[in-house]
Coordinates of C-alpha atoms in Angstrom, one line a residue:
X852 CA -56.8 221.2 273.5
X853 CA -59.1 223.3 274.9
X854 CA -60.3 227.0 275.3
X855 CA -58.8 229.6 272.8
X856 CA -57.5 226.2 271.0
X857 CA -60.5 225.2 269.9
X858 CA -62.5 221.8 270.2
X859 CA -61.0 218.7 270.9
X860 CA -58.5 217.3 268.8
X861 CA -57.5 212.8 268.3
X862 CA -54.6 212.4 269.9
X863 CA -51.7 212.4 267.3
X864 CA -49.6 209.2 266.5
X865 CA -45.6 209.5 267.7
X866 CA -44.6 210.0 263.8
X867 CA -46.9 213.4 264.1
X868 CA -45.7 214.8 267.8
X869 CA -43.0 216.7 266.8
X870 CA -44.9 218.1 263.9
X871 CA -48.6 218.9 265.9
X872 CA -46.0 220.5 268.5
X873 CA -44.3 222.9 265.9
X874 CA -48.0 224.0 264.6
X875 CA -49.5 224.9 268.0
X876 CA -50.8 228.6 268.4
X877 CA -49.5 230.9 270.4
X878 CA -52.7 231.7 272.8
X879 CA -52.0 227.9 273.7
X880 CA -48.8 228.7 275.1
X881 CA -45.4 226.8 273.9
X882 CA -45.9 223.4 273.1
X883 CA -45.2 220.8 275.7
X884 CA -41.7 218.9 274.1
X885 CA -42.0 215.4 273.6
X886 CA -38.0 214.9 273.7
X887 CA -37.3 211.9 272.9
X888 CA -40.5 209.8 273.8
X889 CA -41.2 209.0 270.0
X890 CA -38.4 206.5 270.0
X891 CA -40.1 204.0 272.2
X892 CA -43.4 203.3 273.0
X893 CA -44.5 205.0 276.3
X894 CA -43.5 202.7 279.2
X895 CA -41.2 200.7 277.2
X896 CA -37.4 200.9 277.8
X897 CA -35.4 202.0 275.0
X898 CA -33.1 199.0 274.6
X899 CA -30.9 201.0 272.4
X900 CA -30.3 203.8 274.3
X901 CA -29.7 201.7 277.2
X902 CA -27.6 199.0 275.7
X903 CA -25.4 201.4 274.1
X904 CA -24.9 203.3 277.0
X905 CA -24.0 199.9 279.1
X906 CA -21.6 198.7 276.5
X907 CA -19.7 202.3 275.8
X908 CA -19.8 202.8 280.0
X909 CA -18.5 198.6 280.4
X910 CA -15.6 199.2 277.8
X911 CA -14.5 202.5 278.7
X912 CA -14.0 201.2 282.2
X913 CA -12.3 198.1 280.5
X914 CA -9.9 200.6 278.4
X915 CA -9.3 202.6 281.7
X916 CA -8.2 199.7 283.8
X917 CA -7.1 196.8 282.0
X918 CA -3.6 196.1 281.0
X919 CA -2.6 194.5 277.1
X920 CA -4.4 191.1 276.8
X921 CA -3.6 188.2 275.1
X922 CA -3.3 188.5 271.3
X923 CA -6.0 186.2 271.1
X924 CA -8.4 189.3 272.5
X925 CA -6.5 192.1 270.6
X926 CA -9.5 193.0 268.8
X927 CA -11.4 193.2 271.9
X928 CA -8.5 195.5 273.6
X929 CA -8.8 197.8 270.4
X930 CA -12.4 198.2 270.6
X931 CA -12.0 199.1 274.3
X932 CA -9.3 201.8 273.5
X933 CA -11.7 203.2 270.7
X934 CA -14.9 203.3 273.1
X935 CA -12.2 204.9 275.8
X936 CA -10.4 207.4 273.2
X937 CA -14.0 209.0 271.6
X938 CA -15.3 209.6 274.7
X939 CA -12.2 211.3 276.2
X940 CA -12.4 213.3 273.1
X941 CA -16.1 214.0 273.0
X942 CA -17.3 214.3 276.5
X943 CA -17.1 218.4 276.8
X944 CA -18.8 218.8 273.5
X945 CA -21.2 216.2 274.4
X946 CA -21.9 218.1 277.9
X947 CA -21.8 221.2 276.0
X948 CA -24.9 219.7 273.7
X949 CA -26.8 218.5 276.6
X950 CA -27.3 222.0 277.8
X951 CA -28.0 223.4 274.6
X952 CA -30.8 220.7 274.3
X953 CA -32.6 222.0 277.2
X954 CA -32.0 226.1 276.9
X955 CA -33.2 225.2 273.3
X956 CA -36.4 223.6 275.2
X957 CA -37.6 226.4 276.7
X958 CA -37.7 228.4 273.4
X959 CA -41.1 228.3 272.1
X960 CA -40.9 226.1 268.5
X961 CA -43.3 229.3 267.2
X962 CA -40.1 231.4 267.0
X963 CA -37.9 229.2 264.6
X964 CA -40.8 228.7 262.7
X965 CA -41.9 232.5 262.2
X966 CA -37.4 233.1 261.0
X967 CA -38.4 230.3 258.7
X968 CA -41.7 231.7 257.4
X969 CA -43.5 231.2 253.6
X970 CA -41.4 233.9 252.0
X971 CA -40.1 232.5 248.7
X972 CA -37.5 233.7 246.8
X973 CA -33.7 233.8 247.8
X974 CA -34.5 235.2 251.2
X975 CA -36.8 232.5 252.3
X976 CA -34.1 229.9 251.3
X977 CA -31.6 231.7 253.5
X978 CA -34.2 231.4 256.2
X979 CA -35.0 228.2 255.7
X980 CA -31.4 227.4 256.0
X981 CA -30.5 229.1 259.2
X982 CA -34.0 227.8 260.5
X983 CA -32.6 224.4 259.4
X984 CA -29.5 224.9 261.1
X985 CA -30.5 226.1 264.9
X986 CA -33.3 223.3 265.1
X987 CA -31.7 220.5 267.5
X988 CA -33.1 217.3 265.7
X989 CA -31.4 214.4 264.2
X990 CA -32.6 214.1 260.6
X991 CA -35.4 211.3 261.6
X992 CA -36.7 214.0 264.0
X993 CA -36.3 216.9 261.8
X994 CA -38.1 215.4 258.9
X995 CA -41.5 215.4 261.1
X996 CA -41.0 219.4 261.6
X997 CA -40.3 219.8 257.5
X998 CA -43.3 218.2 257.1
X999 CA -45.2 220.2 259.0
X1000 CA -43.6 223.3 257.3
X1001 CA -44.6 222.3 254.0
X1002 CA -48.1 221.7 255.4
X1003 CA -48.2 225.2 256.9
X1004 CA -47.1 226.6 253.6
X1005 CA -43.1 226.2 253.3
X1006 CA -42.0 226.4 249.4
X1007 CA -40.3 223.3 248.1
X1008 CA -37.2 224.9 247.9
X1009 CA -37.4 225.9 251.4
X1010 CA -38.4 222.2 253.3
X1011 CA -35.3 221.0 250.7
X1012 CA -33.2 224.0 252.5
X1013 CA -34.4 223.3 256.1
X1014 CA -33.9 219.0 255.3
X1015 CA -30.4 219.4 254.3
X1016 CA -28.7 222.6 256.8
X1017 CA -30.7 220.5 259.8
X1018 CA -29.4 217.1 260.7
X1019 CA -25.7 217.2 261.3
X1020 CA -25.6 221.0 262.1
X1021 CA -27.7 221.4 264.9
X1022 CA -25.5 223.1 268.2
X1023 CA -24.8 219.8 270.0
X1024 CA -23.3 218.2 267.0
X1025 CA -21.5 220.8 266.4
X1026 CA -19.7 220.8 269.9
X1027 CA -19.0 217.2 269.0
X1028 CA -17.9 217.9 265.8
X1029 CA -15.3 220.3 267.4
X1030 CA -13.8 217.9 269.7
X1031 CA -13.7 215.3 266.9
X1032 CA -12.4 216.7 264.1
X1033 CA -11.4 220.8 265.1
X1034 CA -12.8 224.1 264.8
X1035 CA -11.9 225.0 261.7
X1036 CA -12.9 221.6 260.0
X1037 CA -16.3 222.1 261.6
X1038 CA -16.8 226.0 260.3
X1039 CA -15.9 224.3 256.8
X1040 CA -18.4 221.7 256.8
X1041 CA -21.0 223.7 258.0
X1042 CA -20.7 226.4 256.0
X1043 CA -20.0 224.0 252.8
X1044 CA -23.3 222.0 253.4
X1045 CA -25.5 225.8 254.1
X1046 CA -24.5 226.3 250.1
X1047 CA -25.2 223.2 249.0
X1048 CA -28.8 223.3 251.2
X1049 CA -29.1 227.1 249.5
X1050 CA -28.2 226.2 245.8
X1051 CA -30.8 223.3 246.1
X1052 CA -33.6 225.1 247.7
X1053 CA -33.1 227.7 244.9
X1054 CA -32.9 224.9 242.4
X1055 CA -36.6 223.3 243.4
X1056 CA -38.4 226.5 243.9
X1057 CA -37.3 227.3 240.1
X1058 CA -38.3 223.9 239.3
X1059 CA -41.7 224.4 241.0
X1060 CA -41.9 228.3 239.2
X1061 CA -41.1 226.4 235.3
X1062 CA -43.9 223.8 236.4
X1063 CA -41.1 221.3 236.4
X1064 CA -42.3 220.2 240.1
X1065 CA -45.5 220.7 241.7
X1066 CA -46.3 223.6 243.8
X1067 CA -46.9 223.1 247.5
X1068 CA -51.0 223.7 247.6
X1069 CA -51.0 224.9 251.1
X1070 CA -49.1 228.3 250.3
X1071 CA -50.1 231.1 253.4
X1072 CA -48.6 233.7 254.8
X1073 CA -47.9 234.2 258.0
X1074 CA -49.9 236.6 260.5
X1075 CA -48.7 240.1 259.8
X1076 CA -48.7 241.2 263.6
X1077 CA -46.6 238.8 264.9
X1078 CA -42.8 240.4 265.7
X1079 CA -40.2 238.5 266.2
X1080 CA -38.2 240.8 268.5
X1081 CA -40.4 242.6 270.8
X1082 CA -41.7 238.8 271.2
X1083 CA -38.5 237.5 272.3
X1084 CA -37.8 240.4 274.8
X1085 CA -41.1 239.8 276.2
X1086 CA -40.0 235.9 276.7
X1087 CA -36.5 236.6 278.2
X1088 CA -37.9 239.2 280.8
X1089 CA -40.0 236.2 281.9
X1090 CA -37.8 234.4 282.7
X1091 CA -36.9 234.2 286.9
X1092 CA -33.5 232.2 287.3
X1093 CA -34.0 230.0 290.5
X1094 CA -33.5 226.4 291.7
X1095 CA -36.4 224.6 290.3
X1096 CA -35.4 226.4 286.9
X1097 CA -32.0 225.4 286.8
X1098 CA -33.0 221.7 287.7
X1099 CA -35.7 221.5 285.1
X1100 CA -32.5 222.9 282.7
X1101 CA -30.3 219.8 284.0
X1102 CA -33.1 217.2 284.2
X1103 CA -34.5 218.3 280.7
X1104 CA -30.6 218.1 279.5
X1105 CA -30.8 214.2 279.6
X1106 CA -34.7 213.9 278.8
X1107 CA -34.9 216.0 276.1
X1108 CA -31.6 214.2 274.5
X1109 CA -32.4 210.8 274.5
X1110 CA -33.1 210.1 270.7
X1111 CA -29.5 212.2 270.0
X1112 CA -27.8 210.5 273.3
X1113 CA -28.8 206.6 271.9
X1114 CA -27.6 207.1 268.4
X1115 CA -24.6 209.0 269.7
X1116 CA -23.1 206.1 272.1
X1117 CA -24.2 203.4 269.0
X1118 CA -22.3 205.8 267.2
X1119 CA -19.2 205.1 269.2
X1120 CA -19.7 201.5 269.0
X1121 CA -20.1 201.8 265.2
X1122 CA -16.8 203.4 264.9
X1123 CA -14.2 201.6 267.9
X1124 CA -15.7 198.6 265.8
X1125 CA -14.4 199.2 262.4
X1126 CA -11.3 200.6 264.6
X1127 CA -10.3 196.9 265.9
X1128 CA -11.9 195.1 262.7
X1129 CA -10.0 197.4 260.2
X1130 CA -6.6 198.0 260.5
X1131 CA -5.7 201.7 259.5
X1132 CA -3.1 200.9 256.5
X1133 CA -6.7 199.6 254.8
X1134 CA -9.1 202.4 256.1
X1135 CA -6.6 204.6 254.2
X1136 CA -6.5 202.5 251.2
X1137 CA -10.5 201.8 251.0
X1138 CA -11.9 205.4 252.5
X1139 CA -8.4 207.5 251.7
X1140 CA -8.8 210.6 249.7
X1141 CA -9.4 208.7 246.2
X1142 CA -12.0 208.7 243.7
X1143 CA -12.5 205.1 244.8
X1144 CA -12.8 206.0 248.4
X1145 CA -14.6 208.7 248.1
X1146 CA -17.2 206.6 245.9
X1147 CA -17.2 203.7 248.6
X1148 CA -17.9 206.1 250.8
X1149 CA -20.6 207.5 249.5
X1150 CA -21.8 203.8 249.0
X1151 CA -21.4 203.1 252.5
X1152 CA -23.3 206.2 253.9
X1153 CA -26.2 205.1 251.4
X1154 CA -26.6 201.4 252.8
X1155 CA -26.5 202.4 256.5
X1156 CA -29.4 203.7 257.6
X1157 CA -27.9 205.6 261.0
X1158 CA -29.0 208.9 262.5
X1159 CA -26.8 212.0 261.9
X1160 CA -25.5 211.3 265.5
X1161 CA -24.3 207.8 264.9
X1162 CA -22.8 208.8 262.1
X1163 CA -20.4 211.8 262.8
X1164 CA -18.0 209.8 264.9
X1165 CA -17.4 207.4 261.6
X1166 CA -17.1 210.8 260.0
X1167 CA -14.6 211.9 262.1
X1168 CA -12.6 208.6 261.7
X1169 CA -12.5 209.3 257.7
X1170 CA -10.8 212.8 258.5
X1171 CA -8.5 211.4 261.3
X1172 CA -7.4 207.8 260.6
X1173 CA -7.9 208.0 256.9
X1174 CA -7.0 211.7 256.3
X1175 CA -9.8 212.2 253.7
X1176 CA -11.7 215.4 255.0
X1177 CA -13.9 215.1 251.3
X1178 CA -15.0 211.4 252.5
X1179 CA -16.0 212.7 256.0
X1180 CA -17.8 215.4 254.8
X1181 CA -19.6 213.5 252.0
X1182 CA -20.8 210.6 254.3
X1183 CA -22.3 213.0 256.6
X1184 CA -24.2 214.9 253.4
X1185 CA -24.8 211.5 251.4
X1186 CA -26.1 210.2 254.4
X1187 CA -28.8 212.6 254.7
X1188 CA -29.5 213.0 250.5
X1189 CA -30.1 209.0 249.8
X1190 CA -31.3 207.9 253.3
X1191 CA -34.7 206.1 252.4
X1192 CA -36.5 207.0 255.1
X1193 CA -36.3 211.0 254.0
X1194 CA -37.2 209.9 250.5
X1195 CA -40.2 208.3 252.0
X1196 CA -41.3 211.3 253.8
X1197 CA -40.8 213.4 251.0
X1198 CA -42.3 211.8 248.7
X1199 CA -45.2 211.4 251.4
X1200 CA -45.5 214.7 252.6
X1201 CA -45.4 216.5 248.8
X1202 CA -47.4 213.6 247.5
X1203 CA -44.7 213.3 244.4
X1204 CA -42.3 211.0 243.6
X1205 CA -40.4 213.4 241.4
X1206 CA -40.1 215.6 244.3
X1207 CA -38.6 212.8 246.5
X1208 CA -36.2 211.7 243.9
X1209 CA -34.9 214.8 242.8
X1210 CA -33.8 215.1 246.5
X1211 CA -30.7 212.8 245.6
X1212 CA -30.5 214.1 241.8
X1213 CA -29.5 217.5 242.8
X1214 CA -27.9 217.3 246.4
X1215 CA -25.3 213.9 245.8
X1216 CA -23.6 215.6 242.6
X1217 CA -22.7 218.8 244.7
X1218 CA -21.4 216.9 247.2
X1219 CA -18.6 214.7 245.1
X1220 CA -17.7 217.8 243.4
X1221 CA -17.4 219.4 247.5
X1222 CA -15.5 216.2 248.1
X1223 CA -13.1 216.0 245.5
X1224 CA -12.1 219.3 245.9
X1225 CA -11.5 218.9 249.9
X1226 CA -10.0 215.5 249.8
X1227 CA -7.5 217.1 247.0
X1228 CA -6.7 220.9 248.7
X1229 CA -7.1 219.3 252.2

């Protein structure tokens, strides 16, 4: 950086881009995004991305065109049909996303971080939440911007908030969401997981206030003369709709979603697989709407260590083939409460184990409860 930014800074490591990003000053101007470049080293092709993409595009065209084969291959024809039949299902929500992705781009980081602010108390959970909630970051990404927040101040309660509303709810998982499972499934599980994200914040920052867990040692405030709105207008009536702009919208659409687009299409080999390997009378009967299911489940979204993206079209295969709307939603919430990676961070970032662990302690009992209760009025 240079000029109003202030002397020279090293060059950050990939794990800090999307945090250094989030805590850039305004007099430097919105950050410049570094989309999905953290998933593979610069010049290096992103053999996920690009493998998934090659086999979801070679057995769509396989589902599209090929007629029964042999019983030999069933299991290959069923995995064809699954990669053919998610697609067909999520392709408007997953164009729909891609816009999002880059419209969200152009909005400086500055102005979700200043509705998340260091307010404590009730409201500042509620911020945090909603902050949480209209970030577009799969939960690996997302937990390099919490940790930045609790660096810049952010109460315990509030990075806990902001780490559970994020992964699964940002606006192009949602559109997916909606063409997997519904609209009105989707409302539910969002709103169900902002209470749980609310209830925990408020849990740790009480914690933190009975000297039950440490208190975050870089507490500030934020400046008082920064507004919020007369900001924004002043950014919108900047903005000049022309070609170039609408092409750096569409190019940045694919750029800028290349860590949500390579978990997504391994996603959609994840789930056709367990489609053609397990027939649906035992999906019921393992993942149905049981106290066993629900707790193999929960088992299962512990143990596989997938982005938020790969995992919501397993998700919405525990709502649809194995009618158990508590399992979906608690693999999607489980996933995000025990994945080890977030402990690690956590525990990282607040330099405290208890802090890390209590995570899981006081997130995974809300959610059975959440579960039960949907599996049973569902």
């Amino acid at each position: 950086m240079s000029s109003c930014c202030g002397t020279p800074e090293p060059k950050p490591s990939c794990s800090e881009n999307e945090a250094s990003a989030a805590a850039s000053s305004s007099c430097c101007g919105p950050a410049p995004s570094q989309g999905g470049s953290c998933s593979t080293a610069k010049g290096r092709p992103d053999w996920m991305l690009w493998g998934s993409l090659f086999l979801c595009a070679l057995l769509y065209v396989q589902g599209l065109f090929l007629e029964q084969l042999t019983p030999a291959y069933a299991w290959y024809q069923h995995l064809a049909t699954g990669v053919f039949e998610l697609m067909n299902t999520m392709w408007w929500g997953l164009l729909l996303g891609l816009l999002m992705v880059a419209v969200l781009v152009k909005v400086p980081r500055e102005f979700v971080m200043s509705i998340l602010g260091t307010r404590s108390g009730f409201v500042g959970i509620l911020r945090a939440t909603a902050a949480g909630v209209l970030l577009d970051l799969c939960n690996h990404g997302i937990l390099m911007v919490g940790a930045k927040l609790y660096e810049r101040g952010a109460s315990a309660g509030q990075l806990m908030a902001f780490l559970i509303a994020s992964p699964w709810n940002s606006l192009s998982l949602t559109f997916i969401l909606v063409a997997l499972i519904g609209l009105p499934w989707t409302l539910a599980f969002i709103v169900l997981s902002a209470i749980v994200a609310i209830i925990v914040g408020v849990i740790f920052d009480h914690c933190v206030a009975k000297g039950v867990l440490p208190a975050n040692p870089n507490q500030e405030d934020l400046p008082e003369d920064f507004k919020f709105f007369p900001e924004a207008k002043k950014q919108l009536s900047a903005i000049k709709i022309t070609p170039t702009w609408i092409k750096e919208i569409l190019v940045g659409s694919v750029v800028e979603s290349r860590m949500v687009l390579r978990w997504i299409f391994f996603g959609v080999l994840l789930a056709s697989a367990i489609r053609a390997f397990v027939s649906p009378e035992h999906f019921g009967t393992y993942f149905g709407p049981s106290l066993i299911g629900l707790g193999l489940t929960i088992i299962a979204a512990t143990i596989i260590e997938v982005c938020s993206e790969g995992s919501t079209p397993i998700a919405a295969d525990l709502l649809t083939r194995a009618g158990a709307p508590g399992n979906s939603f608690a693999f999607l919430m489980t996933g995000v409460s025990t994945d080890y990676t977030e402990i690690m961070v956590i525990k990282d970032t607040t330099k405290s184990w208890k802090m890390a662990l209590y995570l899981p302690l006081f997130t995974v009992p809300q959610v059975i409860a959440v579960a039960w209760v949907l599996n049973n009025v569902g």
